[in-house]
GROMACS .gro file of C-alpha atoms in nm:
model
   73
    1MET     CA    1  -3.505  -6.054   4.154
    2THR     CA    2  -3.300  -5.797   4.340
    3ASP     CA    3  -3.175  -5.470   4.195
    4THR     CA    4  -2.810  -5.562   4.257
    5VAL     CA    5  -2.590  -5.871   4.246
    6ILE     CA    6  -2.259  -5.955   4.412
    7ILE     CA    7  -1.969  -6.025   4.175
    8ALA     CA    8  -1.628  -6.141   4.295
    9CYS     CA    9  -1.328  -5.982   4.124
   10PRO     CA   10  -1.112  -6.244   3.947
   11HIS     CA   11  -0.803  -6.027   4.003
   12CYS     CA   12  -0.810  -5.929   4.372
   13GLY     CA   13  -1.101  -6.134   4.511
   14GLY     CA   14  -1.291  -5.825   4.622
   15LEU     CA   15  -1.670  -5.851   4.637
   16ASN     CA   16  -1.856  -5.592   4.428
   17ARG     CA   17  -2.222  -5.496   4.430
   18ALA     CA   18  -2.332  -5.428   4.072
   19PRO     CA   19  -2.671  -5.298   3.958
   20VAL     CA   20  -2.855  -5.555   3.745
   21ALA     CA   21  -2.963  -5.275   3.508
   22ARG     CA   22  -2.596  -5.204   3.423
   23LEU     CA   23  -2.533  -5.570   3.347
   24GLU     CA   24  -2.847  -5.596   3.134
   25ALA     CA   25  -2.733  -5.285   2.942
   26ARG     CA   26  -2.403  -5.466   2.876
   27GLU     CA   27  -2.205  -5.207   3.071
   28ALA     CA   28  -1.882  -5.365   3.196
   29PRO     CA   29  -1.836  -5.295   3.568
   30ASN     CA   30  -1.495  -5.251   3.727
   31CYS     CA   31  -1.382  -5.369   4.069
   32GLY     CA   32  -1.422  -5.107   4.340
   33LYS     CA   33  -1.106  -5.229   4.514
   34CYS     CA   34  -0.847  -5.281   4.235
   35HIS     CA   35  -1.036  -5.106   3.949
   36ALA     CA   36  -0.978  -5.397   3.706
   37ALA     CA   37  -1.257  -5.512   3.474
   38LEU     CA   38  -1.477  -5.774   3.641
   39PHE     CA   39  -1.535  -5.945   3.306
   40ASP     CA   40  -1.226  -5.940   3.087
   41GLY     CA   41  -1.321  -6.224   2.852
   42HIS     CA   42  -1.043  -6.454   2.969
   43PRO     CA   43  -1.061  -6.771   3.179
   44THR     CA   44  -0.966  -6.745   3.543
   45GLU     CA   45  -0.746  -7.022   3.679
   46LEU     CA   46  -0.847  -7.129   4.028
   47VAL     CA   47  -0.587  -7.364   4.172
   48THR     CA   48  -0.705  -7.384   4.533
   49ALA     CA   49  -1.035  -7.463   4.700
   50GLU     CA   50  -1.017  -7.126   4.877
   51ALA     CA   51  -0.984  -6.938   4.547
   52PHE     CA   52  -1.275  -7.135   4.399
   53ASP     CA   53  -1.496  -7.062   4.700
   54ARG     CA   54  -1.401  -6.692   4.701
   55LEU     CA   55  -1.477  -6.637   4.331
   56VAL     CA   56  -1.754  -6.887   4.259
   57GLY     CA   57  -1.913  -6.944   4.598
   58LYS     CA   58  -1.970  -6.577   4.679
   59THR     CA   59  -2.094  -6.461   4.338
   60ASP     CA   60  -2.468  -6.411   4.280
   61ILE     CA   61  -2.452  -6.456   3.901
   62PRO     CA   62  -2.436  -6.787   3.709
   63VAL     CA   63  -2.082  -6.915   3.655
   64LEU     CA   64  -1.964  -7.161   3.389
   65VAL     CA   65  -1.696  -7.391   3.530
   66ASP     CA   66  -1.471  -7.616   3.318
   67PHE     CA   67  -1.277  -7.861   3.534
   68TRP     CA   68  -0.960  -7.971   3.356
   69ALA     CA   69  -0.647  -8.171   3.431
   70GLY     CA   70  -0.342  -8.238   3.216
   71TRP     CA   71  -0.354  -8.609   3.297
   72CYS     CA   72  -0.720  -8.640   3.197
   73GLY     CA   73  -0.725  -8.714   2.823
   0.00000   0.00000   0.00000
């Protein structure tokens, strides 16, 4: 395991290198580009393939994805 992980910002899409020790200590990192919290406890809506790839495809940490559609039950 490496000492850092890459986390994509759900607000601006910036890529952030975060120390694993900070995450394990439950310290909430902020984005280095827009300074917003990287984990704000709210779902992020990804409406394009590009947005999905930017936020999910470039992140080193596990991501829970819930695919949903209004026409699907």
